[in-house]
Amino acid sequence: MAVKLSSSILAKLPPKVAGPKYDRAALKAGILHFGVGNFHRSHQAVYLDDLFNSGVGHDWALVGAGVFEGEKVGRGKLQEQDWLTTVVEQDSGHMSARVTGVMVDFLMPGDAAAIIERLADPAIRIVSLTITEGGYFIDPASGVFNPTHPDIVADAEPGATPKTVFGIILAGLIRRRDNGIVPFTVMSCDNIPHNGHVTSDGVVGLARLIDEDLANWVSEKVAFPNGMVDRITPATTDRERGILSSEFGLEDNWPVFCEPFKQWVLEDHFTDGRPPLEKVGVQFVSDVAPYELMKIRILNGGHATIAYPAGLMDIHFVHEAMWEPLVRGFLDRLEHDEIIPTVPPVPDTVLEDYYQLIEHRFSNPKIGDTIRRLCLDGSNRQPKFIIPTIADRLKAGKGVTGLALESALWCRYCFGTTDSGAVIEPNDPSWDRLQTTARAAKDAPAAWLAMEDIYGDVGRAAAFVEAFVNALKALWADGARATLTRYLAGQL
């Protein structure tokens, strides 16, 4: 008989479930986090749990926050179990469960006044973010903050109640400035190149719409450290809840399943202190950029590489895609021929060893990561994970056959049917536009590359256009399997 997770059972958790070794009642909030999803709970929260279990850092507990109506569902699930989360690590030879207790509160999503009030509290010294690639108001083609976005413009109106993360953060900073309180650090934990700079551009850019002096103050006084984060963490379904109940005897409304591997590389740049996370494996470095570029191109670019051919072949799980020789072969060849050569040296890292680790992680049969999750939100992910690699290859005068095929596979996927004719349900915030464009591209492939906000100059480069047109025509004529076969034989 499984027991229901709550603070009342922490002293008598099921035998195979580890619990916090610290007194949760003695914790004090020090971090407010926007975007309490699975990745945050498998990554930042686990590092903090490790730290608290070591007996230090108990004034750095987490308070959750959010801006979207949909986030209230997750808050409700966590509230029922006193903000506790069960984290299950799995690979082919290992499965372990632990309950983390580092979150002490979760403010009602969208309650700007309450969140700003908490941000003004001197105890909150870090504001962290996992708001996904699409949450930063970045223009995809230029890669910079878009101050003309309607939500940003609305937040800049005099007397407006802020609705965006950046608007609420800025309001909290203003309150602290007016009260003479040291500003908090703003720490992005999202998979975005130069995520600290991108976050700074958003907050400072919004401030500049309001007041130039305010923008200068934020720019001078607030720290925005860059960081690289990594842990494969799929969405939670009834499958995961069932495994936790049957294998460990614990019921959790919203458990997190993830791989054993995790990594966090972070600039040591904070305005008002930080937890001593180096004690639990966080790498503090002067420059995150080499690690970040390696991860974004080899891992995130690798995910994009396997996602769309597997989606077109009706493959459900990521590990199943790695069992398919054509998909695995495509990943291996594209990485070695076109992606890894664009990655500069990384301190204390052999790129081939890193790739082999990525291949092993993708092949994990226990994690239950889905191809649909990898295919999600290509309109935001491709400009960050794939298109800059294409640009670097073109600039160096190198071939882009494999990258063009990856892009053509994305286009073909957005048409909305697999090679077997199965319907692909909408899987992008811009799905209607992508599907309309993909359907036009079936007969006129260049229509896809004309999405200026996504492809920019790459979409006008003759070598890439030619390779893309050739790949898309092959996909429509012969399907994904035959096209990958030709590519791997050097005949595409």
Short mmCIF file of C-alpha atoms in Angstrom, two decimals:
data_model
loop_
_atom_site.label_atom_id
_atom_site.label_comp_id
_atom_site.label_asym_id
_atom_site.label_seq_id
_atom_site.Cartn_x
_atom_site.Cartn_y
_atom_site.Cartn_z
CA MET A 1 0.00 0.00 0.00
CA ALA A 2 1.57 3.27 -1.12
CA VAL A 3 1.66 6.23 1.26
CA LYS A 4 0.78 9.78 0.22
CA LEU A 5 3.66 12.26 0.23
CA SER A 6 3.41 15.03 2.84
CA SER A 7 5.58 16.57 5.54
CA SER A 8 3.88 14.36 8.13
CA ILE A 9 5.44 11.17 6.70
CA LEU A 10 9.02 12.44 6.22
CA ALA A 11 10.14 10.63 9.35
CA LYS A 12 8.69 7.35 8.07
CA LEU A 13 9.18 7.32 4.32
CA PRO A 14 9.10 3.95 2.53
CA PRO A 15 12.40 2.03 2.96
CA LYS A 16 13.76 2.70 -0.56
CA VAL A 17 13.04 6.45 -0.51
CA ALA A 18 15.61 8.90 0.92
CA GLY A 19 14.36 12.04 2.65
CA PRO A 20 15.77 15.39 3.74
CA LYS A 21 18.40 15.20 6.48
CA TYR A 22 17.67 18.77 7.58
CA ASP A 23 14.91 20.40 9.59
CA ARG A 24 12.62 22.01 7.02
CA ALA A 25 11.05 24.19 9.72
CA ALA A 26 14.44 25.86 10.23
CA LEU A 27 14.90 26.77 6.54
CA LYS A 28 14.76 30.42 5.48
CA ALA A 29 13.95 31.61 1.98
CA GLY A 30 16.82 33.12 0.01
CA ILE A 31 15.91 32.38 -3.63
CA LEU A 32 12.72 33.20 -5.51
CA HIS A 33 12.34 31.04 -8.61
CA PHE A 34 10.15 31.72 -11.66
CA GLY A 35 9.08 28.65 -13.62
CA VAL A 36 8.64 25.74 -11.21
CA GLY A 37 8.67 22.87 -13.67
CA ASN A 38 10.30 19.48 -13.91
CA PHE A 39 13.74 20.68 -14.97
CA HIS A 40 14.07 23.13 -12.08
CA ARG A 41 13.00 20.46 -9.61
CA SER A 42 15.46 17.90 -11.01
CA HIS A 43 18.36 20.35 -11.22
CA GLN A 44 18.67 23.51 -9.11
CA ALA A 45 16.43 22.11 -6.36
CA VAL A 46 18.48 18.89 -6.19
CA TYR A 47 21.77 20.78 -5.89
CA LEU A 48 20.25 22.80 -3.03
CA ASP A 49 18.93 19.62 -1.42
CA ASP A 50 22.44 18.14 -1.55
CA LEU A 51 23.80 21.32 0.01
CA PHE A 52 21.20 21.42 2.79
CA ASN A 53 21.81 17.72 3.50
CA SER A 54 25.48 18.56 4.07
CA GLY A 55 24.43 20.86 6.89
CA VAL A 56 25.01 24.27 5.29
CA GLY A 57 23.15 26.92 3.28
CA HIS A 58 19.83 26.66 5.12
CA ASP A 59 19.08 30.35 4.50
CA TRP A 60 18.89 29.72 0.74
CA ALA A 61 15.56 27.87 0.55
CA LEU A 62 13.33 28.32 -2.49
CA VAL A 63 10.09 30.24 -2.99
CA GLY A 64 8.26 29.41 -6.22
CA ALA A 65 6.65 32.00 -8.51
CA GLY A 66 5.12 32.25 -11.98
CA VAL A 67 3.19 34.51 -14.31
CA PHE A 68 0.94 32.12 -16.23
CA GLU A 69 -2.51 30.82 -15.34
CA GLY A 70 -1.44 27.27 -16.23
CA GLU A 71 1.20 27.30 -13.49
CA LYS A 72 -1.52 27.26 -10.85
CA VAL A 73 -2.08 23.56 -11.57
CA GLY A 74 1.47 22.63 -10.60
CA ARG A 75 1.31 24.89 -7.56
CA GLY A 76 -1.85 23.13 -6.41
CA LYS A 77 -0.24 19.71 -6.76
CA LEU A 78 2.78 20.78 -4.74
CA GLN A 79 0.73 22.58 -2.10
CA GLU A 80 -1.16 19.33 -1.38
CA GLN A 81 2.14 17.74 -0.40
CA ASP A 82 3.67 20.70 1.49
CA TRP A 83 5.89 21.77 -1.45
CA LEU A 84 7.77 18.42 -1.42
CA THR A 85 8.96 16.70 -4.61
CA THR A 86 10.07 13.11 -5.23
CA VAL A 87 12.99 12.91 -7.66
CA VAL A 88 13.63 9.51 -9.28
CA GLU A 89 16.93 8.91 -11.08
CA GLN A 90 16.95 6.12 -13.66
CA ASP A 91 19.23 4.45 -16.14
CA SER A 92 19.62 0.87 -17.33
CA GLY A 93 21.29 -0.35 -14.14
CA HIS A 94 20.08 2.08 -11.52
CA MET A 95 16.93 3.56 -10.04
CA SER A 96 16.76 5.61 -6.86
CA ALA A 97 14.19 7.91 -5.26
CA ARG A 98 14.59 10.85 -2.92
CA VAL A 99 12.24 13.46 -1.50
CA THR A 100 13.55 17.02 -1.71
CA GLY A 101 12.35 19.64 0.75
CA VAL A 102 14.08 22.83 -0.36
CA MET A 103 10.93 24.70 -1.42
CA VAL A 104 9.19 26.47 1.47
CA ASP A 105 6.52 28.45 -0.38
CA PHE A 106 5.02 28.95 -3.84
CA LEU A 107 3.35 32.30 -4.47
CA MET A 108 0.18 32.31 -6.51
CA PRO A 109 1.14 32.57 -10.19
CA GLY A 110 0.10 35.88 -11.69
CA ASP A 111 -0.27 37.65 -8.32
CA ALA A 112 2.13 40.44 -9.24
CA ALA A 113 1.61 42.40 -6.01
CA ALA A 114 2.46 39.43 -3.77
CA ILE A 115 5.48 38.45 -5.86
CA ILE A 116 6.83 42.03 -5.92
CA GLU A 117 6.35 42.24 -2.16
CA ARG A 118 8.45 39.09 -1.72
CA LEU A 119 11.08 40.38 -4.15
CA ALA A 120 11.42 43.49 -1.97
CA ASP A 121 12.28 41.33 1.05
CA PRO A 122 16.03 41.68 1.79
CA ALA A 123 16.15 37.92 2.56
CA ILE A 124 15.63 37.19 -1.16
CA ARG A 125 19.09 37.55 -2.61
CA ILE A 126 18.77 35.55 -5.84
CA VAL A 127 15.94 35.43 -8.39
CA SER A 128 16.33 32.41 -10.67
CA LEU A 129 14.52 31.51 -13.88
CA THR A 130 13.53 28.45 -15.89
CA ILE A 131 11.02 30.08 -18.23
CA THR A 132 12.01 28.12 -21.40
CA GLU A 133 13.67 29.43 -24.54
CA GLY A 134 10.48 31.19 -25.59
CA GLY A 135 10.14 33.27 -22.41
CA TYR A 136 12.84 35.87 -23.05
CA PHE A 137 11.21 38.00 -25.79
CA ILE A 138 14.10 37.34 -28.15
CA ASP A 139 13.77 38.12 -31.84
CA PRO A 140 14.76 34.74 -33.36
CA ALA A 141 16.61 36.08 -36.40
CA SER A 142 18.71 38.70 -34.63
CA GLY A 143 18.98 36.85 -31.32
CA VAL A 144 18.44 40.04 -29.31
CA PHE A 145 15.70 41.31 -27.03
CA ASN A 146 12.60 42.63 -28.79
CA PRO A 147 11.38 45.77 -26.94
CA THR A 148 8.42 46.11 -29.32
CA HIS A 149 6.72 42.92 -28.12
CA PRO A 150 3.17 43.87 -27.02
CA ASP A 151 3.61 42.32 -23.56
CA ILE A 152 6.80 44.30 -22.95
CA VAL A 153 5.24 47.52 -24.25
CA ALA A 154 2.26 46.96 -21.92
CA ASP A 155 4.55 46.48 -18.90
CA ALA A 156 6.31 49.76 -19.71
CA GLU A 157 3.09 51.80 -19.56
CA PRO A 158 2.93 54.25 -16.61
CA GLY A 159 1.11 52.67 -13.66
CA ALA A 160 0.83 49.26 -15.34
CA THR A 161 0.59 46.12 -13.22
CA PRO A 162 3.39 44.01 -14.72
CA LYS A 163 2.40 40.74 -16.35
CA THR A 164 5.79 39.47 -17.62
CA VAL A 165 8.61 37.95 -15.60
CA PHE A 166 10.84 40.85 -16.59
CA GLY A 167 8.22 43.40 -15.57
CA ILE A 168 7.77 41.82 -12.15
CA ILE A 169 11.53 41.48 -11.60
CA LEU A 170 12.03 45.12 -12.55
CA ALA A 171 9.26 46.22 -10.18
CA GLY A 172 10.98 44.28 -7.39
CA LEU A 173 14.31 45.93 -8.18
CA ILE A 174 12.70 49.38 -8.17
CA ARG A 175 11.19 48.68 -4.76
CA ARG A 176 14.60 47.63 -3.42
CA ARG A 177 16.30 50.68 -4.92
CA ASP A 178 13.72 52.99 -3.37
CA ASN A 179 14.09 51.25 0.01
CA GLY A 180 17.89 51.29 -0.05
CA ILE A 181 18.14 47.45 -0.22
CA VAL A 182 20.95 45.72 -2.12
CA PRO A 183 19.53 44.40 -5.42
CA PHE A 184 19.16 40.66 -5.86
CA THR A 185 21.08 38.65 -8.46
CA VAL A 186 19.05 37.51 -11.47
CA MET A 187 20.19 34.00 -12.46
CA SER A 188 18.89 32.32 -15.61
CA CYS A 189 18.89 28.50 -15.60
CA ASP A 190 17.58 28.16 -19.16
CA ASN A 191 19.20 26.60 -22.23
CA ILE A 192 20.01 29.83 -24.02
CA PRO A 193 23.43 30.95 -25.28
CA HIS A 194 24.79 33.65 -22.93
CA ASN A 195 21.66 33.33 -20.80
CA GLY A 196 22.84 35.92 -18.28
CA HIS A 197 23.41 38.51 -20.98
CA VAL A 198 20.07 37.67 -22.57
CA THR A 199 18.29 38.10 -19.22
CA SER A 200 20.09 41.38 -18.61
CA ASP A 201 19.06 42.60 -22.06
CA GLY A 202 15.43 41.85 -21.19
CA VAL A 203 15.35 43.56 -17.79
CA VAL A 204 17.52 46.52 -18.86
CA GLY A 205 15.65 46.79 -22.17
CA LEU A 206 12.31 47.04 -20.39
CA ALA A 207 13.79 49.55 -17.92
CA ARG A 208 14.99 51.68 -20.83
CA LEU A 209 11.41 51.98 -22.10
CA ILE A 210 10.47 53.38 -18.69
CA ASP A 211 13.43 55.51 -17.66
CA GLU A 212 17.02 55.79 -18.90
CA ASP A 213 18.40 56.38 -15.39
CA LEU A 214 16.62 53.23 -14.16
CA ALA A 215 18.14 51.23 -17.02
CA ASN A 216 21.62 52.50 -16.18
CA TRP A 217 21.12 51.64 -12.49
CA VAL A 218 20.06 48.08 -13.30
CA SER A 219 22.96 47.68 -15.72
CA GLU A 220 25.49 48.89 -13.14
CA LYS A 221 24.12 47.38 -9.92
CA VAL A 222 22.46 44.03 -10.77
CA ALA A 223 24.40 40.83 -11.46
CA PHE A 224 23.22 38.52 -14.25
CA PRO A 225 25.60 35.52 -14.20
CA ASN A 226 25.81 33.28 -17.26
CA GLY A 227 25.30 29.59 -16.61
CA MET A 228 25.19 26.23 -18.36
CA VAL A 229 22.69 23.70 -17.03
CA ASP A 230 22.16 20.09 -18.06
CA ARG A 231 19.98 17.19 -16.98
CA ILE A 232 17.59 15.27 -19.24
CA THR A 233 14.20 15.54 -17.55
CA PRO A 234 11.02 14.43 -19.35
CA ALA A 235 7.48 15.48 -18.52
CA THR A 236 5.59 13.62 -15.80
CA THR A 237 2.77 11.30 -16.86
CA ASP A 238 0.70 8.62 -15.16
CA ARG A 239 3.48 6.21 -16.19
CA GLU A 240 5.91 7.91 -13.81
CA ARG A 241 3.39 8.21 -11.00
CA GLY A 242 2.62 4.50 -11.38
CA ILE A 243 6.29 3.47 -11.27
CA LEU A 244 6.85 5.53 -8.12
CA SER A 245 3.83 3.98 -6.43
CA SER A 246 4.55 0.37 -7.42
CA GLU A 247 8.35 0.37 -7.10
CA PHE A 248 8.78 2.65 -4.09
CA GLY A 249 5.41 2.67 -2.28
CA LEU A 250 5.00 6.44 -2.50
CA GLU A 251 2.25 8.54 -4.07
CA ASP A 252 3.32 11.93 -5.38
CA ASN A 253 1.05 14.30 -7.34
CA TRP A 254 3.94 15.52 -9.48
CA PRO A 255 7.14 13.47 -9.21
CA VAL A 256 10.16 14.14 -11.39
CA PHE A 257 11.98 11.37 -13.27
CA CYS A 258 15.41 12.16 -14.68
CA GLU A 259 18.77 10.70 -15.65
CA PRO A 260 21.52 10.33 -13.01
CA PHE A 261 23.80 12.80 -14.85
CA LYS A 262 23.60 16.49 -14.00
CA GLN A 263 25.88 19.47 -14.65
CA TRP A 264 25.88 23.15 -13.71
CA VAL A 265 28.64 25.55 -14.77
CA LEU A 266 28.17 29.07 -13.42
CA GLU A 267 29.93 32.43 -13.41
CA ASP A 268 30.79 33.55 -9.88
CA HIS A 269 29.09 36.93 -10.27
CA PHE A 270 26.52 37.75 -7.56
CA THR A 271 25.44 41.04 -5.98
CA ASP A 272 24.43 39.84 -2.53
CA GLY A 273 26.10 36.51 -1.84
CA ARG A 274 25.29 32.98 -2.98
CA PRO A 275 25.00 29.47 -1.54
CA PRO A 276 28.31 27.52 -1.48
CA LEU A 277 27.22 25.27 -4.32
CA GLU A 278 30.80 24.36 -5.18
CA LYS A 279 30.53 21.97 -2.21
CA VAL A 280 27.99 19.89 -4.17
CA GLY A 281 29.49 19.86 -7.65
CA VAL A 282 28.64 23.18 -9.28
CA GLN A 283 31.61 24.41 -11.35
CA PHE A 284 32.24 28.13 -10.82
CA VAL A 285 34.25 29.57 -13.71
CA SER A 286 35.21 32.97 -15.07
CA ASP A 287 33.77 32.23 -18.52
CA VAL A 288 30.86 29.84 -19.13
CA ALA A 289 30.76 30.41 -22.89
CA PRO A 290 32.91 27.41 -23.99
CA TYR A 291 30.87 24.96 -21.88
CA GLU A 292 27.62 26.54 -22.97
CA LEU A 293 28.41 26.42 -26.69
CA MET A 294 29.54 22.79 -26.40
CA LYS A 295 26.32 21.77 -24.67
CA ILE A 296 23.95 23.76 -26.87
CA ARG A 297 25.49 22.55 -30.12
CA ILE A 298 26.36 18.93 -29.29
CA LEU A 299 23.53 18.01 -26.87
CA ASN A 300 20.66 20.34 -27.79
CA GLY A 301 21.61 20.27 -31.47
CA GLY A 302 21.84 16.47 -31.15
CA HIS A 303 18.33 16.31 -29.69
CA ALA A 304 17.04 18.29 -32.68
CA THR A 305 18.93 15.95 -35.02
CA ILE A 306 17.19 12.81 -33.79
CA ALA A 307 13.81 14.41 -33.02
CA TYR A 308 12.34 15.06 -36.45
CA PRO A 309 13.36 11.90 -38.34
CA ALA A 310 12.14 9.85 -35.37
CA GLY A 311 8.90 11.82 -35.31
CA LEU A 312 8.34 11.12 -39.00
CA MET A 313 9.00 7.41 -38.37
CA ASP A 314 6.35 7.26 -35.61
CA ILE A 315 8.98 6.52 -32.93
CA HIS A 316 7.70 7.40 -29.45
CA PHE A 317 10.64 7.33 -27.03
CA VAL A 318 14.11 8.86 -27.42
CA HIS A 319 15.90 5.61 -26.52
CA GLU A 320 13.88 3.85 -29.23
CA ALA A 321 15.14 6.42 -31.73
CA MET A 322 18.68 5.55 -30.68
CA TRP A 323 17.91 1.88 -31.36
CA GLU A 324 17.04 2.80 -34.97
CA PRO A 325 20.31 2.55 -36.96
CA LEU A 326 19.30 5.28 -39.41
CA VAL A 327 18.58 7.81 -36.66
CA ARG A 328 21.66 6.91 -34.63
CA GLY A 329 23.76 6.98 -37.80
CA PHE A 330 22.39 10.40 -38.75
CA LEU A 331 23.25 11.75 -35.30
CA ASP A 332 26.77 10.31 -35.38
CA ARG A 333 27.61 11.55 -38.85
CA LEU A 334 26.08 15.02 -38.51
CA GLU A 335 27.77 15.58 -35.15
CA HIS A 336 31.20 14.52 -36.41
CA ASP A 337 31.02 16.06 -39.88
CA GLU A 338 29.32 19.38 -39.22
CA ILE A 339 28.46 20.16 -35.57
CA ILE A 340 31.50 19.24 -33.44
CA PRO A 341 33.95 20.96 -35.86
CA THR A 342 32.24 24.30 -35.02
CA VAL A 343 32.82 23.89 -31.27
CA PRO A 344 36.01 25.58 -29.96
CA PRO A 345 38.17 23.87 -27.30
CA VAL A 346 36.63 23.57 -23.83
CA PRO A 347 38.78 23.61 -20.66
CA ASP A 348 39.51 20.13 -19.27
CA THR A 349 37.16 18.52 -21.82
CA VAL A 350 37.71 16.16 -24.76
CA LEU A 351 34.88 16.86 -27.20
CA GLU A 352 34.76 13.28 -28.47
CA ASP A 353 34.38 12.01 -24.90
CA TYR A 354 31.58 14.53 -24.37
CA TYR A 355 29.82 13.31 -27.52
CA GLN A 356 30.12 9.69 -26.41
CA LEU A 357 28.57 10.66 -23.06
CA ILE A 358 25.69 12.38 -24.91
CA GLU A 359 25.10 9.31 -27.07
CA HIS A 360 25.01 7.14 -23.94
CA ARG A 361 22.56 9.50 -22.22
CA PHE A 362 20.24 9.63 -25.22
CA SER A 363 20.19 5.81 -25.21
CA ASN A 364 19.03 5.52 -21.58
CA PRO A 365 16.06 3.09 -21.80
CA LYS A 366 14.64 3.99 -18.40
CA ILE A 367 14.19 7.73 -18.62
CA GLY A 368 11.04 7.68 -20.76
CA ASP A 369 11.91 10.89 -22.61
CA THR A 370 9.65 11.34 -25.64
CA ILE A 371 10.36 12.33 -29.22
CA ARG A 372 7.40 14.70 -29.07
CA ARG A 373 9.08 16.64 -26.25
CA LEU A 374 12.23 16.99 -28.35
CA CYS A 375 10.17 18.16 -31.34
CA LEU A 376 8.38 20.81 -29.25
CA ASP A 377 8.86 24.52 -29.94
CA GLY A 378 11.20 24.28 -32.91
CA SER A 379 10.48 27.92 -33.80
CA ASN A 380 12.29 28.96 -30.62
CA ARG A 381 14.83 26.13 -30.43
CA GLN A 382 16.12 25.91 -34.01
CA PRO A 383 17.41 29.53 -34.02
CA LYS A 384 19.39 28.76 -30.85
CA PHE A 385 20.53 25.17 -31.33
CA ILE A 386 20.92 24.65 -35.10
CA ILE A 387 20.89 27.79 -37.23
CA PRO A 388 24.00 29.42 -35.63
CA THR A 389 25.92 26.23 -36.45
CA ILE A 390 24.77 26.51 -40.07
CA ALA A 391 25.91 30.15 -40.12
CA ASP A 392 29.37 29.20 -38.82
CA ARG A 393 29.72 26.43 -41.40
CA LEU A 394 28.73 28.78 -44.22
CA LYS A 395 31.10 31.49 -42.97
CA ALA A 396 33.95 28.96 -43.02
CA GLY A 397 33.00 27.81 -46.52
CA LYS A 398 32.21 24.30 -45.25
CA GLY A 399 29.47 21.89 -46.30
CA VAL A 400 26.00 21.95 -44.74
CA THR A 401 24.36 18.87 -46.27
CA GLY A 402 23.50 17.26 -42.94
CA LEU A 403 22.34 20.47 -41.27
CA ALA A 404 20.18 21.25 -44.31
CA LEU A 405 18.64 17.78 -43.99
CA GLU A 406 17.92 18.42 -40.29
CA SER A 407 16.17 21.66 -41.25
CA ALA A 408 14.23 19.93 -44.02
CA LEU A 409 13.14 17.23 -41.55
CA TRP A 410 11.80 19.95 -39.23
CA CYS A 411 9.89 21.48 -42.15
CA ARG A 412 8.49 18.10 -43.15
CA TYR A 413 7.43 17.40 -39.53
CA CYS A 414 5.60 20.74 -39.35
CA PHE A 415 3.52 19.70 -42.37
CA GLY A 416 1.58 17.81 -39.73
CA THR A 417 1.69 14.15 -40.78
CA THR A 418 4.25 11.38 -40.34
CA ASP A 419 5.49 9.25 -43.24
CA SER A 420 2.80 6.71 -42.36
CA GLY A 421 0.10 9.38 -42.63
CA ALA A 422 -0.53 9.69 -38.88
CA VAL A 423 -1.55 13.18 -37.77
CA ILE A 424 1.00 15.17 -35.77
CA GLU A 425 -0.86 17.25 -33.21
CA PRO A 426 0.17 20.93 -32.86
CA ASN A 427 3.58 21.03 -31.16
CA ASP A 428 4.76 24.64 -31.29
CA PRO A 429 3.39 28.02 -30.12
CA SER A 430 3.53 29.06 -33.81
CA TRP A 431 2.14 25.78 -35.17
CA ASP A 432 -0.48 27.33 -37.45
CA ARG A 433 2.08 29.51 -39.16
CA LEU A 434 4.64 26.70 -39.40
CA GLN A 435 2.11 24.26 -40.82
CA THR A 436 0.89 26.76 -43.41
CA THR A 437 4.48 27.50 -44.45
CA ALA A 438 5.45 23.81 -44.53
CA ARG A 439 2.51 23.07 -46.79
CA ALA A 440 3.57 25.85 -49.16
CA ALA A 441 7.14 24.52 -49.04
CA LYS A 442 6.07 21.10 -50.33
CA ASP A 443 5.90 22.59 -53.82
CA ALA A 444 8.11 25.64 -53.24
CA PRO A 445 10.80 24.65 -50.69
CA ALA A 446 12.31 28.12 -50.45
CA ALA A 447 9.08 29.33 -48.80
CA TRP A 448 10.26 27.69 -45.56
CA LEU A 449 13.57 29.56 -45.59
CA ALA A 450 11.73 32.84 -46.21
CA MET A 451 10.76 32.90 -42.52
CA GLU A 452 13.09 35.82 -41.95
CA ASP A 453 12.61 35.94 -38.19
CA ILE A 454 13.88 32.35 -37.90
CA TYR A 455 16.50 31.95 -40.63
CA GLY A 456 17.76 35.49 -41.27
CA ASP A 457 20.82 35.55 -43.53
CA VAL A 458 21.14 31.75 -43.46
CA GLY A 459 17.87 31.47 -45.38
CA ARG A 460 19.37 33.51 -48.23
CA ALA A 461 22.72 31.70 -48.46
CA ALA A 462 22.87 29.97 -51.84
CA ALA A 463 24.75 26.88 -50.59
CA PHE A 464 22.26 26.27 -47.79
CA VAL A 465 19.21 26.97 -49.96
CA GLU A 466 20.40 24.46 -52.55
CA ALA A 467 21.09 21.76 -49.95
CA PHE A 468 17.78 22.38 -48.16
CA VAL A 469 15.73 22.26 -51.38
CA ASN A 470 17.44 19.02 -52.38
CA ALA A 471 16.80 17.44 -48.94
CA LEU A 472 13.15 18.47 -48.73
CA LYS A 473 12.42 17.21 -52.24
CA ALA A 474 14.02 13.88 -51.31
CA LEU A 475 11.92 13.62 -48.15
CA TRP A 476 8.71 14.20 -50.08
CA ALA A 477 9.69 11.84 -52.88
CA ASP A 478 11.10 8.96 -50.84
CA GLY A 479 10.36 9.49 -47.12
CA ALA A 480 12.65 9.85 -44.12
CA ARG A 481 14.08 6.33 -44.11
CA ALA A 482 15.21 6.35 -47.74
CA THR A 483 16.55 9.90 -47.46
CA LEU A 484 18.60 9.10 -44.36
CA THR A 485 19.91 6.00 -46.12
CA ARG A 486 21.09 8.15 -49.03
CA TYR A 487 22.65 10.69 -46.69
CA LEU A 488 24.58 8.03 -44.77
CA ALA A 489 25.80 6.57 -48.08
CA GLY A 490 27.08 10.01 -49.14
CA GLN A 491 24.54 10.18 -51.98
CA LEU A 492 22.31 13.09 -50.90
#
